[in-house]
Every structure is written in structure tokens, then in C-alpha cells.
Amino acid sequence: MPDRTTQSMILPRALLRACRQALRRSKVADTSGQDMTGGALLMRSLILRRLLLREVLAPDEKNVGLLLPPSAGGVLANTAVTLAGRVTVNLNYTVSAEVMRSCIKQAGIRHVLTSRRVLEKLGYDLGAEPVFLEDVREKVTLADKLAGACAAYVMPLGLLERSLGLTRLTPDDLLTIIFTSGSTGEPKGVMLTYRNVGSNIEGFDQLVRLNDDDVVAGVLPFFHSFGYTATLWTVLTLPPKGVYHYDPRDARQVGEMCGKHRATILIATPTFLRFYLRRCQPEDFSALDVVLAGAEKVPKDLCDAFEQRFGVRPVEGYGATELSPVVAVNIPLSRAADKTLVNAREGTVGRPLPGVAAKIIDSDSGREVGRNTPGMLWISGPNVMSGYLGQPERTADVLRDGWYKTGDIALIDDDGFIRITGRESRFSKLGGEMVPHLKVEETIQKIIGAGEDELKVAVAAVPDERKGERLVVLHTAIDKAPDAICKELAQAGLPNLWIPSPDSFCQVEEIPVLGTGKIDLKGLQTLALEKFGKATASPA
């Protein structure tokens, strides 16, 4: 894929053009009743930028925290900070106080843009100065309003870009820092440039072919890289309108929003799709044309049920925060440029975006393997992060000659579709064989008759005095006894090595889950060690 021009790669410059093109057309709305045209969005962004530079930000202050849910206010805060030439750091409001303060400290954040309602809900000190947007609004003067209106509606674009300092930006300048979800440990600050996110938006657009009539439902938080790129900056720099709701689990409100604004594109996780399947009405999603799910495996029965109820079949994509985040996506038939080709394949996460390359490396030999052979998935392209904030050693662990090690075990089929078979950190090496936790987990879920409404089973590994480690099963209340489950695992064809012993099952109140809907692998491991001890003797 040819590189985008410097002008279009710089997202704030693309934002100015998109707002001018939607000057009188609704561009951003949310469930609080806010509804802004492109002109209003640009004007209010410029006014807030002016206030931040005058009232809040020091000249040497580079990284700015944002603690706001998906909303018109959250959009404005992101645009204003970016237009002010600062780096946005959207903070995860679902984490503990300790993790939050760690992120703030790592990024050297002095000010966090938020609201009183959000901070009251958190109920703890951030370790940085909160700036309440409702207070900032009260400092707007007539001169601010006139300057914002003139710049948004009258000033020539070239002059506006120069006055904002946007012509001095380069594609390799830092746009944002997004902290990883922490599913496998302490969050790391992923540094993403204008090129990273801009190329990802262009690649996604080339495959899904967004247009003026599209309305993107923004329910993923902006601290989630999928939400940041696909539902924030894709909307801000391309023709679609964005509509936002602060809580992706609030299915009734999400459904009403999608129905009211005739949403055509819904980007979510399977966990959230299950909420909508249970609580939304068919008319809520009557305009949907694309439902894209990622962050975790998308089960076929969920797709079947969603299509039967709403008339649109979810497709699966794949990405990682370190990859800006989209790597691959299945293309719905309605968006395919050539409908005679195979554009989607269920059970896979699709083919890579234009300009993105994928390869499979054998973990033992370090050599690239051929088609249909599983191994470690590595990704290269303009979407690969510049590195982890202040952690060169961790960066070196995952970046090699422009290739990023995903940590996911996958294979690439004959047509170039990527199939994820497991995660490196969700494997145990037992008897010299790699045992996939996910496969054991999914089989148990089927055996106990678990539906799509909730996660009932999670498989982890704990140290074992005899074998080195052993599989353990944490589960919520189930009807079948562990020994009966073990027998059915054998009947299902799982190797004996993969089958946990009956005394390796433990009932828990709930399976730990992150705010993004993924299993909290760190929390799962902590819980497993708590229930089974740090070193156990496995049964003979």
C-alpha cells in the first residue's frame, strides 16, 4: 500500500477537512442529547483547545490524561488536546487505584480531564490534578466564542492549519499512549504515532468502504485501542457520523441509540453482543449493515443467534493495542469490492489489512512455517507501535526488525485467512506437549451446556511439584460433577494429557473479567493460585 500523503496522515489536519465537509450535517451525537454538526464539533474543539492552553496546560506539558466515557464530551476532550499539540492518554476507569496511579506516573501526567460524576464514581485520588470539564466551560468568554466560530466556519483551511501548528507535525510524531488492558500483568504504555493510527484507519476504510450514510455506534471505551481508532478517529477523519453511549453493557440504551440514529456499523466485543442479543429489540438494529467483533473469540452460535434475531451476521476481526489495533478483518458481503471473491471465512479473523503482513514462526526452531501450520503469529506494517513507554527491554522482547510478536498461536490458510488457535500465555507444556487452555475451556463449556449469556469456565495452570505445572478449572455454579466432566472430555476426543483431574476443579463466585470483556488473565492466575496453592502435588 502506498504511503498516505503527509497531509492526510496527520489526523488533526484530516479532522479539519472532515468537519468542513460535514459543516451543517450531524457528525457526533450521544445519549445525553448532545448532537453536533461538523462545524459545531470543530468550533467547540477549538474553543476548548484555547481554554486548555490558557487555563490548564503548561508549555512543557506533553502528555494529558483523559478520564471520560464514550460521549460527545469524551470526543471533544480528545480533539481539543490533540489540536493543542499534546499527546492524549485515555485512562482506563475500570482498573484499580493502584493501576490507575501507575499509568499516570508512567506517562508523567500532571492534569487529567474528567467530570465530577466520573471521579465521584471512582472514589479515589488519581495522583494528578483533575480538571473538570464542567468548570472549564464556565471560563469561556465572548472572545473565545468569536475566535472559535471564525476559525471553524470562516478561516481558510491552510491558514487554520498553520495557526494551529499542524503543518509542523510529522507522521512519526506521537499521537497517543494507550495502556494495555493488563490481562497478563501490569499495563504497559503503548506509544502510537500519527502514521500508526492513520494507516490503520485507511486500511480499515479500504476493506469496509465507509461512506457519508454510515453511522458508527461508539460503545467501546476510548482507553480501548479498538474504540480509540475505529470509533473515535475513524469517525473524526472520514465521512461517517459517530453516536456514543458511555456504557457498552447498557443494552437497552445502546439499542435505543442505534435505532434513533439509524446506526449502520456496530463495533463491539462478543461479551457485549451477548447483552444486546438478550435485551435489544430487532427494530433497534434494523439499519445495521456491519457488526464487527474482536478482542476475544467470536463463537458460531453467537453469530447464528444474532443473525436470526437482528438479520445481520457478526464478522470477526483481530488486533492488538500494539498494532493500532486492527490487523485483520473478515469483510461482510455487503461491503466487498468484489463479491465474487471469498471475503470472509468463519472461524478465522480474516485477512490482513492492506499494507499489513503476517507470518507464522515455529516457536522451537525460530523458522517461518508454511501454510496451514500453527506457530507464533508475527505482524509487520505501518501500524506497528513505536514501542512501550519507558520500557526499552520490554519493547525489544516483542519487536524484531519491524515485526511484532503477538503472543498468539495461529495459522494462515491457503487463501491468506488467519486462524487464531490459542495464546502463548494460555498454553501449558505438559509431558513435552503444548496444551491449549482455550480448547479445554471451550469443550467444558459445551459439556455443561453453557449458553452465550455468561462465562462459566476458565482454565488456568498452577505449579506442580511432580509435573512442573498442571491444569486447573475455575467455574461458577454448574450442574455436572467434575468426574463426569472429565469422562466426557475423554469421550470428546481430548488427549489424556489435556484432561484436568477431578480434584483440579473449583467453584468460584465469578470468572474475573476486564472492563473490555476479555478474561482477566492476571486475575485468573491470582485466583487459581489462591484456590490451589502456589505449588501442589498432582495426583499420580
mmCIF file of C-alpha atoms in Angstrom, residues 423-430 433-438 440-441 458-465 467-474 497-498 500 504 519-536:
data_model
loop_
_atom_site.group_PDB
_atom_site.id
_atom_site.type_symbol
_atom_site.label_atom_id
_atom_site.label_comp_id
_atom_site.label_asym_id
_atom_site.label_seq_id
_atom_site.Cartn_x
_atom_site.Cartn_y
_atom_site.Cartn_z
ATOM 1 C CA ARG A 423 -2.460 -17.654 23.155
ATOM 2 C CA GLU A 424 1.113 -18.409 24.179
ATOM 3 C CA SER A 425 0.352 -17.387 27.741
ATOM 4 C CA ARG A 426 -2.703 -19.682 27.695
ATOM 5 C CA PHE A 427 -0.745 -22.830 26.962
ATOM 6 C CA SER A 428 0.844 -25.283 29.354
ATOM 7 C CA LYS A 429 3.712 -27.558 28.441
ATOM 8 C CA LEU A 430 2.824 -30.948 29.877
ATOM 9 C CA GLU A 433 3.359 -31.186 24.652
ATOM 10 C CA MET A 434 1.759 -27.727 24.413
ATOM 11 C CA VAL A 435 -1.750 -27.948 25.898
ATOM 12 C CA PRO A 436 -4.150 -25.144 24.842
ATOM 13 C CA HIS A 437 -6.217 -23.832 27.746
ATOM 14 C CA LEU A 438 -8.762 -22.364 25.334
ATOM 15 C CA VAL A 440 -10.114 -27.394 27.103
ATOM 16 C CA GLU A 441 -12.184 -24.422 28.242
ATOM 17 C CA ALA A 458 -11.882 -20.663 32.783
ATOM 18 C CA VAL A 459 -8.815 -22.900 32.603
ATOM 19 C CA ALA A 460 -5.515 -21.882 34.189
ATOM 20 C CA ALA A 461 -2.276 -23.566 35.237
ATOM 21 C CA VAL A 462 -0.626 -23.746 38.647
ATOM 22 C CA PRO A 463 2.850 -25.002 39.661
ATOM 23 C CA ASP A 464 3.030 -28.715 40.329
ATOM 24 C CA GLU A 465 5.784 -30.481 42.292
ATOM 25 C CA LYS A 467 4.864 -32.302 36.581
ATOM 26 C CA GLY A 468 6.076 -28.711 36.780
ATOM 27 C CA GLU A 469 2.528 -27.425 36.284
ATOM 28 C CA ARG A 470 -0.992 -28.753 35.992
ATOM 29 C CA LEU A 471 -4.282 -27.590 34.580
ATOM 30 C CA VAL A 472 -6.980 -26.328 36.931
ATOM 31 C CA VAL A 473 -10.577 -25.362 36.168
ATOM 32 C CA LEU A 474 -12.316 -22.430 37.838
ATOM 33 C CA LEU A 497 -2.733 -35.100 28.900
ATOM 34 C CA TRP A 498 -5.261 -32.319 28.262
ATOM 35 C CA PRO A 500 -7.671 -31.998 34.269
ATOM 36 C CA SER A 504 -8.496 -29.744 39.866
ATOM 37 C CA ILE A 519 -10.857 -12.726 30.656
ATOM 38 C CA ASP A 520 -8.541 -11.038 33.146
ATOM 39 C CA LEU A 521 -5.650 -13.481 32.797
ATOM 40 C CA LYS A 522 -3.679 -11.912 35.632
ATOM 41 C CA GLY A 523 -6.730 -12.018 37.918
ATOM 42 C CA LEU A 524 -7.468 -15.583 36.807
ATOM 43 C CA GLN A 525 -3.941 -16.682 37.658
ATOM 44 C CA THR A 526 -4.088 -14.972 41.061
ATOM 45 C CA LEU A 527 -7.399 -16.677 41.805
ATOM 46 C CA ALA A 528 -6.079 -20.063 40.659
ATOM 47 C CA LEU A 529 -3.035 -19.777 42.920
ATOM 48 C CA GLU A 530 -5.243 -18.678 45.792
ATOM 49 C CA LYS A 531 -7.540 -21.690 45.383
ATOM 50 C CA PHE A 532 -4.950 -24.343 44.586
ATOM 51 C CA GLY A 533 -1.803 -23.064 46.264
ATOM 52 C CA LYS A 534 1.470 -21.977 44.701
ATOM 53 C CA ALA A 535 2.889 -25.486 44.495
ATOM 54 C CA THR A 536 0.834 -28.628 44.592
#
